[in-house]
Amino acid sequence: MTQDNPHLSRRTALRTVAGAALASVAGCLNNGDSPGGGNSTPSDEGGVIQEITVEGTELVVEYSSEEEVDQINLVQPNGELFGQRETAAGSQQVSFEIGTSYEPGEYTVVALSGEETLAESSSVIQPEIGIQEVGLYRNNPEKPWDEVYGDTETDRLKNGEAYVTVENTGSGPEAIVELIFSGDVPNPVEDPRGSGMYETEQVVISPGETTDLFSSSFPFGSESEEGMGCSPDGNSGQFTVTVRTQVGGDQVSKSFDVQYSGSTEMSDCEVSITEA
């Protein structure tokens, strides 16, 4: 991600007002106390920096209009300047686009008046992804399958598409870049071509947001040579869902128990999934 001044020292970042500051990034940001979730950091003791919030992929700083604040600097965890914003007359807010390629950690906001530092306040920006549940079309017709795959209902049943619900309980945005099914599913995909998610290379999840990832690998489709299929006598096993993240660079996994019963055809098979 392109940053405004990536090579300035922490001291320079805290004090500098030299050079033209970039215009504020437009956008509305969430916080932990507002709809949509997010991260919120309370004001500094003097009340100059009133609140730091993260919503979507932006960080917003609210500051007091009673002080002569003419610039807001944002300092990265490594001490280098991330960006600087001039304040506009009558405004009490500036924004920084942090995207999904930022360095997780503690960011410092510095309010300046000329060369004087009026206030500093820090906020930890760190995503935290968790897998909540897995489901199939046949068990969850209320999901927006038509919006994702189109209106070919019969093909969906045969191909065994699945969704995975994930939640970001952290304080920063994250991007899911890969979805993997392994273990006792009819069509395990441990190394999918592409992201494993339907028609997308990544899914961005804001702080406090819960969203569904829709598979493109058809894990509950026709039985492969290595997979577990349905049978009249029933089969049971355990499979693992893994998501790979961009910001944290992590692989988050969760295991589920699964039972198959009914016809030998997966399109007619009854599938029951529970958390292991």
PDB file of C-alpha atoms in Angstrom:
ATOM      1  CA  MET A   1       0.000   0.000   0.000  1.00  0.00           C
ATOM      2  CA  THR A   2       1.311   3.483  -0.789  1.00  0.00           C
ATOM      3  CA  GLN A   3       1.943   5.584   2.285  1.00  0.00           C
ATOM      4  CA  ASP A   4       2.501   9.330   2.456  1.00  0.00           C
ATOM      5  CA  ASN A   5       5.976   9.567   3.984  1.00  0.00           C
ATOM      6  CA  PRO A   6       7.223   6.054   4.822  1.00  0.00           C
ATOM      7  CA  HIS A   7      10.848   6.874   5.663  1.00  0.00           C
ATOM      8  CA  LEU A   8      10.560   9.647   8.258  1.00  0.00           C
ATOM      9  CA  SER A   9      11.733   8.915  11.782  1.00  0.00           C
ATOM     10  CA  ARG A  10       9.335   8.759  14.705  1.00  0.00           C
ATOM     11  CA  ARG A  11      10.605  12.082  16.056  1.00  0.00           C
ATOM     12  CA  THR A  12      10.143  13.712  12.680  1.00  0.00           C
ATOM     13  CA  ALA A  13       6.725  12.116  12.344  1.00  0.00           C
ATOM     14  CA  LEU A  14       5.649  13.503  15.690  1.00  0.00           C
ATOM     15  CA  ARG A  15       6.900  17.014  15.046  1.00  0.00           C
ATOM     16  CA  THR A  16       7.002  17.713  11.332  1.00  0.00           C
ATOM     17  CA  VAL A  17       4.724  20.133   9.590  1.00  0.00           C
ATOM     18  CA  ALA A  18       6.961  20.619   6.580  1.00  0.00           C
ATOM     19  CA  GLY A  19       5.698  19.902   3.114  1.00  0.00           C
ATOM     20  CA  ALA A  20       2.231  19.819   1.743  1.00  0.00           C
ATOM     21  CA  ALA A  21      -0.141  17.610   3.663  1.00  0.00           C
ATOM     22  CA  LEU A  22      -2.418  15.341   1.701  1.00  0.00           C
ATOM     23  CA  ALA A  23      -6.137  15.933   1.502  1.00  0.00           C
ATOM     24  CA  SER A  24      -8.358  14.031   3.881  1.00  0.00           C
ATOM     25  CA  VAL A  25      -9.700  10.719   2.610  1.00  0.00           C
ATOM     26  CA  ALA A  26     -13.459  10.833   2.284  1.00  0.00           C
ATOM     27  CA  GLY A  27     -15.547   8.149   3.931  1.00  0.00           C
ATOM     28  CA  CYS A  28     -17.570   7.222   6.961  1.00  0.00           C
ATOM     29  CA  LEU A  29     -15.901   5.088   9.627  1.00  0.00           C
ATOM     30  CA  ASN A  30     -17.445   2.782  12.239  1.00  0.00           C
ATOM     31  CA  ASN A  31     -16.432   2.412  15.857  1.00  0.00           C
ATOM     32  CA  GLY A  32     -17.131  -0.057  18.603  1.00  0.00           C
ATOM     33  CA  ASP A  33     -20.117   1.918  19.889  1.00  0.00           C
ATOM     34  CA  SER A  34     -21.761   2.562  16.524  1.00  0.00           C
ATOM     35  CA  PRO A  35     -23.651   0.344  14.059  1.00  0.00           C
ATOM     36  CA  GLY A  36     -21.323  -1.819  12.001  1.00  0.00           C
ATOM     37  CA  GLY A  37     -18.789  -2.351  14.762  1.00  0.00           C
ATOM     38  CA  GLY A  38     -15.127  -1.392  14.610  1.00  0.00           C
ATOM     39  CA  ASN A  39     -12.474  -0.084  16.955  1.00  0.00           C
ATOM     40  CA  SER A  40     -12.757   3.023  19.100  1.00  0.00           C
ATOM     41  CA  THR A  41     -10.047   4.644  21.221  1.00  0.00           C
ATOM     42  CA  PRO A  42     -11.012   7.297  23.791  1.00  0.00           C
ATOM     43  CA  SER A  43      -9.595  10.806  23.775  1.00  0.00           C
ATOM     44  CA  ASP A  44      -6.318  11.984  25.237  1.00  0.00           C
ATOM     45  CA  GLU A  45      -6.355  13.519  28.704  1.00  0.00           C
ATOM     46  CA  GLY A  46      -6.516  17.066  27.379  1.00  0.00           C
ATOM     47  CA  GLY A  47      -9.376  16.289  25.050  1.00  0.00           C
ATOM     48  CA  VAL A  48      -7.635  17.574  21.924  1.00  0.00           C
ATOM     49  CA  ILE A  49      -7.852  14.181  20.217  1.00  0.00           C
ATOM     50  CA  GLN A  50     -11.382  13.151  21.045  1.00  0.00           C
ATOM     51  CA  GLU A  51     -11.651   9.755  19.363  1.00  0.00           C
ATOM     52  CA  ILE A  52      -9.836   7.382  17.005  1.00  0.00           C
ATOM     53  CA  THR A  53     -12.057   4.930  15.150  1.00  0.00           C
ATOM     54  CA  VAL A  54     -11.693   2.315  12.423  1.00  0.00           C
ATOM     55  CA  GLU A  55     -14.499   1.530  10.011  1.00  0.00           C
ATOM     56  CA  GLY A  56     -14.160  -0.278   6.742  1.00  0.00           C
ATOM     57  CA  THR A  57     -10.549   0.191   5.647  1.00  0.00           C
ATOM     58  CA  GLU A  58     -10.138   3.718   7.013  1.00  0.00           C
ATOM     59  CA  LEU A  59      -8.937   5.203  10.273  1.00  0.00           C
ATOM     60  CA  VAL A  60     -10.655   8.429  11.353  1.00  0.00           C
ATOM     61  CA  VAL A  61      -9.511  10.936  13.948  1.00  0.00           C
ATOM     62  CA  GLU A  62     -11.921  13.309  15.661  1.00  0.00           C
ATOM     63  CA  TYR A  63     -10.358  16.319  17.347  1.00  0.00           C
ATOM     64  CA  SER A  64     -11.513  19.364  19.297  1.00  0.00           C
ATOM     65  CA  SER A  65     -12.387  22.461  17.294  1.00  0.00           C
ATOM     66  CA  GLU A  66     -11.617  24.594  20.339  1.00  0.00           C
ATOM     67  CA  GLU A  67      -7.889  24.024  19.912  1.00  0.00           C
ATOM     68  CA  GLU A  68      -5.772  25.464  17.083  1.00  0.00           C
ATOM     69  CA  VAL A  69      -5.055  22.120  15.472  1.00  0.00           C
ATOM     70  CA  ASP A  70      -3.660  22.612  11.963  1.00  0.00           C
ATOM     71  CA  GLN A  71      -2.245  19.144  11.233  1.00  0.00           C
ATOM     72  CA  ILE A  72      -2.795  15.515  12.265  1.00  0.00           C
ATOM     73  CA  ASN A  73       0.012  12.977  11.827  1.00  0.00           C
ATOM     74  CA  LEU A  74      -0.383   9.177  11.914  1.00  0.00           C
ATOM     75  CA  VAL A  75       2.680   7.190  13.001  1.00  0.00           C
ATOM     76  CA  GLN A  76       3.107   3.477  12.235  1.00  0.00           C
ATOM     77  CA  PRO A  77       4.101   0.800  14.780  1.00  0.00           C
ATOM     78  CA  ASN A  78       7.689   0.927  13.456  1.00  0.00           C
ATOM     79  CA  GLY A  79       7.884   4.638  14.293  1.00  0.00           C
ATOM     80  CA  GLU A  80       7.752   5.894  10.726  1.00  0.00           C
ATOM     81  CA  LEU A  81       5.220   8.402   9.467  1.00  0.00           C
ATOM     82  CA  PHE A  82       2.213   6.769   7.797  1.00  0.00           C
ATOM     83  CA  GLY A  83       0.591  10.004   6.665  1.00  0.00           C
ATOM     84  CA  GLN A  84      -0.288  13.571   7.539  1.00  0.00           C
ATOM     85  CA  ARG A  85      -3.453  15.591   7.079  1.00  0.00           C
ATOM     86  CA  GLU A  86      -4.043  19.325   7.218  1.00  0.00           C
ATOM     87  CA  THR A  87      -7.156  20.305   9.094  1.00  0.00           C
ATOM     88  CA  ALA A  88      -9.848  22.316   7.364  1.00  0.00           C
ATOM     89  CA  ALA A  89     -11.567  25.323   8.894  1.00  0.00           C
ATOM     90  CA  GLY A  90     -14.665  24.226  10.772  1.00  0.00           C
ATOM     91  CA  SER A  91     -13.795  20.533  10.517  1.00  0.00           C
ATOM     92  CA  GLN A  92     -13.295  18.205  13.463  1.00  0.00           C
ATOM     93  CA  GLN A  93     -12.279  15.056  11.571  1.00  0.00           C
ATOM     94  CA  VAL A  94      -9.579  13.706   9.284  1.00  0.00           C
ATOM     95  CA  SER A  95      -9.280  10.247   7.737  1.00  0.00           C
ATOM     96  CA  PHE A  96      -6.490   7.883   6.689  1.00  0.00           C
ATOM     97  CA  GLU A  97      -6.989   5.004   4.236  1.00  0.00           C
ATOM     98  CA  ILE A  98      -5.158   2.031   5.785  1.00  0.00           C
ATOM     99  CA  GLY A  99      -6.423  -0.613   3.330  1.00  0.00           C
ATOM    100  CA  THR A 100      -5.609  -4.279   3.866  1.00  0.00           C
ATOM    101  CA  SER A 101      -1.834  -4.135   3.474  1.00  0.00           C
ATOM    102  CA  TYR A 102      -1.063  -2.197   6.637  1.00  0.00           C
ATOM    103  CA  GLU A 103       1.231  -3.345   9.445  1.00  0.00           C
ATOM    104  CA  PRO A 104      -0.801  -4.471  12.483  1.00  0.00           C
ATOM    105  CA  GLY A 105       0.176  -2.901  15.782  1.00  0.00           C
ATOM    106  CA  GLU A 106       0.004   0.321  17.765  1.00  0.00           C
ATOM    107  CA  TYR A 107      -0.541   3.507  15.749  1.00  0.00           C
ATOM    108  CA  THR A 108       0.026   6.953  17.252  1.00  0.00           C
ATOM    109  CA  VAL A 109      -2.024  10.007  16.330  1.00  0.00           C
ATOM    110  CA  VAL A 110      -0.340  13.383  16.862  1.00  0.00           C
ATOM    111  CA  ALA A 111      -2.175  16.722  16.846  1.00  0.00           C
ATOM    112  CA  LEU A 112       0.004  19.695  15.895  1.00  0.00           C
ATOM    113  CA  SER A 113      -0.271  23.461  15.973  1.00  0.00           C
ATOM    114  CA  GLY A 114       2.609  24.847  13.998  1.00  0.00           C
ATOM    115  CA  GLU A 115       5.647  23.100  15.448  1.00  0.00           C
ATOM    116  CA  GLU A 116       3.988  22.470  18.791  1.00  0.00           C
ATOM    117  CA  THR A 117       2.627  19.044  19.673  1.00  0.00           C
ATOM    118  CA  LEU A 118      -0.751  19.551  21.312  1.00  0.00           C
ATOM    119  CA  ALA A 119      -1.602  15.927  22.020  1.00  0.00           C
ATOM    120  CA  GLU A 120      -0.769  12.298  21.235  1.00  0.00           C
ATOM    121  CA  SER A 121      -3.037   9.255  21.418  1.00  0.00           C
ATOM    122  CA  SER A 122      -2.389   5.633  20.489  1.00  0.00           C
ATOM    123  CA  SER A 123      -4.644   2.894  19.121  1.00  0.00           C
ATOM    124  CA  VAL A 124      -3.902  -0.768  18.413  1.00  0.00           C
ATOM    125  CA  ILE A 125      -5.042  -1.739  14.905  1.00  0.00           C
ATOM    126  CA  GLN A 126      -5.089  -5.542  14.753  1.00  0.00           C
ATOM    127  CA  PRO A 127      -7.542  -7.881  12.943  1.00  0.00           C
ATOM    128  CA  GLU A 128      -8.753 -11.128  14.540  1.00  0.00           C
ATOM    129  CA  ILE A 129     -10.551 -13.631  12.306  1.00  0.00           C
ATOM    130  CA  GLY A 130     -12.631 -16.526  13.604  1.00  0.00           C
ATOM    131  CA  ILE A 131     -14.627 -19.203  11.758  1.00  0.00           C
ATOM    132  CA  GLN A 132     -18.189 -19.434  13.064  1.00  0.00           C
ATOM    133  CA  GLU A 133     -20.029 -22.076  11.031  1.00  0.00           C
ATOM    134  CA  VAL A 134     -20.264 -24.012   7.769  1.00  0.00           C
ATOM    135  CA  GLY A 135     -23.451 -24.761   5.866  1.00  0.00           C
ATOM    136  CA  LEU A 136     -24.846 -26.154   2.598  1.00  0.00           C
ATOM    137  CA  TYR A 137     -27.520 -24.826   0.280  1.00  0.00           C
ATOM    138  CA  ARG A 138     -29.887 -27.710   0.989  1.00  0.00           C
ATOM    139  CA  ASN A 139     -29.849 -26.867   4.702  1.00  0.00           C
ATOM    140  CA  ASN A 140     -29.836 -23.073   4.358  1.00  0.00           C
ATOM    141  CA  PRO A 141     -32.022 -21.930   1.445  1.00  0.00           C
ATOM    142  CA  GLU A 142     -32.495 -18.520   3.088  1.00  0.00           C
ATOM    143  CA  LYS A 143     -28.920 -17.539   2.255  1.00  0.00           C
ATOM    144  CA  PRO A 144     -28.465 -15.300  -0.833  1.00  0.00           C
ATOM    145  CA  TRP A 145     -27.417 -18.169  -3.097  1.00  0.00           C
ATOM    146  CA  ASP A 146     -29.128 -16.685  -6.155  1.00  0.00           C
ATOM    147  CA  GLU A 147     -27.175 -13.465  -5.773  1.00  0.00           C
ATOM    148  CA  VAL A 148     -23.907 -15.375  -5.595  1.00  0.00           C
ATOM    149  CA  TYR A 149     -24.298 -18.244  -8.069  1.00  0.00           C
ATOM    150  CA  GLY A 150     -27.308 -17.270 -10.180  1.00  0.00           C
ATOM    151  CA  ASP A 151     -30.631 -19.073 -10.367  1.00  0.00           C
ATOM    152  CA  THR A 152     -29.455 -22.593 -11.315  1.00  0.00           C
ATOM    153  CA  GLU A 153     -30.848 -24.301  -8.216  1.00  0.00           C
ATOM    154  CA  THR A 154     -30.452 -27.868  -9.544  1.00  0.00           C
ATOM    155  CA  ASP A 155     -26.780 -27.317 -10.321  1.00  0.00           C
ATOM    156  CA  ARG A 156     -26.184 -25.937  -6.849  1.00  0.00           C
ATOM    157  CA  LEU A 157     -27.652 -29.028  -5.238  1.00  0.00           C
ATOM    158  CA  LYS A 158     -25.546 -31.337  -7.400  1.00  0.00           C
ATOM    159  CA  ASN A 159     -22.321 -29.375  -7.115  1.00  0.00           C
ATOM    160  CA  GLY A 160     -22.436 -29.079  -3.336  1.00  0.00           C
ATOM    161  CA  GLU A 161     -21.580 -25.416  -2.784  1.00  0.00           C
ATOM    162  CA  ALA A 162     -21.006 -24.408   0.815  1.00  0.00           C
ATOM    163  CA  TYR A 163     -20.683 -21.208   2.788  1.00  0.00           C
ATOM    164  CA  VAL A 164     -18.357 -20.436   5.689  1.00  0.00           C
ATOM    165  CA  THR A 165     -19.310 -17.709   8.163  1.00  0.00           C
ATOM    166  CA  VAL A 166     -16.350 -15.733   9.486  1.00  0.00           C
ATOM    167  CA  GLU A 167     -16.168 -12.876  11.989  1.00  0.00           C
ATOM    168  CA  ASN A 168     -13.590 -10.160  12.587  1.00  0.00           C
ATOM    169  CA  THR A 169     -13.487  -9.532  16.339  1.00  0.00           C
ATOM    170  CA  GLY A 170     -10.322  -7.443  16.102  1.00  0.00           C
ATOM    171  CA  SER A 171      -9.754  -3.712  15.746  1.00  0.00           C
ATOM    172  CA  GLY A 172      -8.543  -3.540  12.132  1.00  0.00           C
ATOM    173  CA  PRO A 173      -9.758  -4.617   8.689  1.00  0.00           C
ATOM    174  CA  GLU A 174      -8.689  -7.960   7.236  1.00  0.00           C
ATOM    175  CA  ALA A 175      -8.830  -9.618   3.825  1.00  0.00           C
ATOM    176  CA  ILE A 176      -9.564 -13.330   3.357  1.00  0.00           C
ATOM    177  CA  VAL A 177      -7.571 -14.510   0.345  1.00  0.00           C
ATOM    178  CA  GLU A 178      -8.090 -18.284   0.388  1.00  0.00           C
ATOM    179  CA  LEU A 179     -10.736 -20.795   1.492  1.00  0.00           C
ATOM    180  CA  ILE A 180      -9.762 -24.468   1.850  1.00  0.00           C
ATOM    181  CA  PHE A 181     -11.723 -27.636   2.713  1.00  0.00           C
ATOM    182  CA  SER A 182      -9.836 -30.767   3.765  1.00  0.00           C
ATOM    183  CA  GLY A 183     -10.696 -34.075   5.416  1.00  0.00           C
ATOM    184  CA  ASP A 184     -13.898 -36.103   5.203  1.00  0.00           C
ATOM    185  CA  VAL A 185     -15.828 -34.189   2.553  1.00  0.00           C
ATOM    186  CA  PRO A 186     -16.808 -35.723  -0.794  1.00  0.00           C
ATOM    187  CA  ASN A 187     -14.541 -33.384  -2.707  1.00  0.00           C
ATOM    188  CA  PRO A 188     -11.714 -32.165  -0.445  1.00  0.00           C
ATOM    189  CA  VAL A 189      -9.729 -29.274  -1.855  1.00  0.00           C
ATOM    190  CA  GLU A 190      -6.533 -28.675   0.063  1.00  0.00           C
ATOM    191  CA  ASP A 191      -4.889 -26.450  -2.562  1.00  0.00           C
ATOM    192  CA  PRO A 192      -7.594 -24.822  -4.676  1.00  0.00           C
ATOM    193  CA  ARG A 193      -6.785 -23.105  -7.908  1.00  0.00           C
ATOM    194  CA  GLY A 194      -7.420 -19.469  -7.146  1.00  0.00           C
ATOM    195  CA  SER A 195      -8.884 -18.363  -3.827  1.00  0.00           C
ATOM    196  CA  GLY A 196     -11.439 -21.158  -3.344  1.00  0.00           C
ATOM    197  CA  MET A 197     -14.113 -18.449  -3.064  1.00  0.00           C
ATOM    198  CA  TYR A 198     -16.703 -17.855  -5.739  1.00  0.00           C
ATOM    199  CA  GLU A 199     -15.637 -15.253  -8.333  1.00  0.00           C
ATOM    200  CA  THR A 200     -13.442 -13.227  -5.992  1.00  0.00           C
ATOM    201  CA  GLU A 201      -9.754 -13.102  -5.074  1.00  0.00           C
ATOM    202  CA  GLN A 202     -10.382 -11.689  -1.610  1.00  0.00           C
ATOM    203  CA  VAL A 203     -13.145 -10.746   0.810  1.00  0.00           C
ATOM    204  CA  VAL A 204     -12.533  -7.702   3.014  1.00  0.00           C
ATOM    205  CA  ILE A 205     -13.968  -7.911   6.539  1.00  0.00           C
ATOM    206  CA  SER A 206     -14.219  -4.758   8.633  1.00  0.00           C
ATOM    207  CA  PRO A 207     -13.774  -4.754  12.429  1.00  0.00           C
ATOM    208  CA  GLY A 208     -16.894  -6.115  14.102  1.00  0.00           C
ATOM    209  CA  GLU A 209     -18.247  -7.513  10.832  1.00  0.00           C
ATOM    210  CA  THR A 210     -19.557 -11.036  10.193  1.00  0.00           C
ATOM    211  CA  THR A 211     -19.792 -12.270   6.607  1.00  0.00           C
ATOM    212  CA  ASP A 212     -20.258 -15.433   4.549  1.00  0.00           C
ATOM    213  CA  LEU A 213     -17.603 -16.822   2.214  1.00  0.00           C
ATOM    214  CA  PHE A 214     -19.119 -18.840  -0.648  1.00  0.00           C
ATOM    215  CA  SER A 215     -17.063 -21.747  -1.988  1.00  0.00           C
ATOM    216  CA  SER A 216     -16.063 -22.248  -5.591  1.00  0.00           C
ATOM    217  CA  SER A 217     -14.474 -25.664  -5.007  1.00  0.00           C
ATOM    218  CA  PHE A 218     -17.747 -27.626  -4.483  1.00  0.00           C
ATOM    219  CA  PRO A 219     -16.545 -29.507  -1.360  1.00  0.00           C
ATOM    220  CA  PHE A 220     -19.867 -31.357  -0.992  1.00  0.00           C
ATOM    221  CA  GLY A 221     -20.189 -32.193  -4.680  1.00  0.00           C
ATOM    222  CA  SER A 222     -19.740 -35.536  -6.403  1.00  0.00           C
ATOM    223  CA  GLU A 223     -17.439 -37.935  -4.623  1.00  0.00           C
ATOM    224  CA  SER A 224     -13.835 -37.808  -5.730  1.00  0.00           C
ATOM    225  CA  GLU A 225     -11.376 -40.716  -5.494  1.00  0.00           C
ATOM    226  CA  GLU A 226     -10.121 -39.456  -2.112  1.00  0.00           C
ATOM    227  CA  GLY A 227     -13.387 -38.104  -0.761  1.00  0.00           C
ATOM    228  CA  MET A 228     -16.117 -39.505   1.440  1.00  0.00           C
ATOM    229  CA  GLY A 229     -19.484 -39.982  -0.247  1.00  0.00           C
ATOM    230  CA  CYS A 230     -23.017 -40.658   0.853  1.00  0.00           C
ATOM    231  CA  SER A 231     -24.445 -44.175   1.309  1.00  0.00           C
ATOM    232  CA  PRO A 232     -27.782 -45.680   2.459  1.00  0.00           C
ATOM    233  CA  ASP A 233     -26.028 -47.000   5.568  1.00  0.00           C
ATOM    234  CA  GLY A 234     -24.562 -43.584   6.365  1.00  0.00           C
ATOM    235  CA  ASN A 235     -21.039 -42.250   6.771  1.00  0.00           C
ATOM    236  CA  SER A 236     -19.532 -39.956   9.353  1.00  0.00           C
ATOM    237  CA  GLY A 237     -16.245 -38.150   9.656  1.00  0.00           C
ATOM    238  CA  GLN A 238     -14.573 -34.848  10.328  1.00  0.00           C
ATOM    239  CA  PHE A 239     -13.375 -32.101   8.012  1.00  0.00           C
ATOM    240  CA  THR A 240     -11.421 -28.879   8.469  1.00  0.00           C
ATOM    241  CA  VAL A 241     -12.070 -25.451   7.033  1.00  0.00           C
ATOM    242  CA  THR A 242      -9.071 -23.117   6.681  1.00  0.00           C
ATOM    243  CA  VAL A 243      -9.019 -19.460   5.696  1.00  0.00           C
ATOM    244  CA  ARG A 244      -5.821 -17.610   4.846  1.00  0.00           C
ATOM    245  CA  THR A 245      -5.574 -13.926   5.713  1.00  0.00           C
ATOM    246  CA  GLN A 246      -3.628 -11.094   4.109  1.00  0.00           C
ATOM    247  CA  VAL A 247      -2.955  -8.564   6.881  1.00  0.00           C
ATOM    248  CA  GLY A 248      -2.104 -11.029   9.626  1.00  0.00           C
ATOM    249  CA  GLY A 249      -0.649 -13.558   7.197  1.00  0.00           C
ATOM    250  CA  ASP A 250      -2.319 -16.305   9.216  1.00  0.00           C
ATOM    251  CA  GLN A 251      -4.107 -19.550   8.452  1.00  0.00           C
ATOM    252  CA  VAL A 252      -7.173 -19.858  10.668  1.00  0.00           C
ATOM    253  CA  SER A 253      -8.681 -23.366  10.866  1.00  0.00           C
ATOM    254  CA  LYS A 254     -11.670 -25.001  12.508  1.00  0.00           C
ATOM    255  CA  SER A 255     -12.856 -28.624  12.479  1.00  0.00           C
ATOM    256  CA  PHE A 256     -16.422 -29.891  12.096  1.00  0.00           C
ATOM    257  CA  ASP A 257     -18.088 -33.274  12.478  1.00  0.00           C
ATOM    258  CA  VAL A 258     -20.185 -34.396   9.522  1.00  0.00           C
ATOM    259  CA  GLN A 259     -22.726 -37.167   8.942  1.00  0.00           C
ATOM    260  CA  TYR A 260     -23.927 -38.370   5.529  1.00  0.00           C
ATOM    261  CA  SER A 261     -27.023 -40.515   5.081  1.00  0.00           C
ATOM    262  CA  GLY A 262     -29.601 -41.491   2.475  1.00  0.00           C
ATOM    263  CA  SER A 263     -29.046 -41.996  -1.225  1.00  0.00           C
ATOM    264  CA  THR A 264     -25.723 -42.753  -2.867  1.00  0.00           C
ATOM    265  CA  GLU A 265     -26.215 -39.548  -4.902  1.00  0.00           C
ATOM    266  CA  MET A 266     -24.812 -36.489  -3.141  1.00  0.00           C
ATOM    267  CA  SER A 267     -27.591 -34.334  -4.582  1.00  0.00           C
ATOM    268  CA  ASP A 268     -30.085 -36.415  -2.556  1.00  0.00           C
ATOM    269  CA  CYS A 269     -27.845 -36.988   0.460  1.00  0.00           C
ATOM    270  CA  GLU A 270     -28.729 -35.676   3.912  1.00  0.00           C
ATOM    271  CA  VAL A 271     -25.750 -33.839   5.372  1.00  0.00           C
ATOM    272  CA  SER A 272     -25.491 -32.825   9.032  1.00  0.00           C
ATOM    273  CA  ILE A 273     -22.625 -30.563  10.144  1.00  0.00           C
ATOM    274  CA  THR A 274     -21.783 -29.753  13.777  1.00  0.00           C
ATOM    275  CA  GLU A 275     -18.804 -28.123  15.435  1.00  0.00           C
ATOM    276  CA  ALA A 276     -16.198 -30.689  16.457  1.00  0.00           C
TER     277      ALA A 276
END
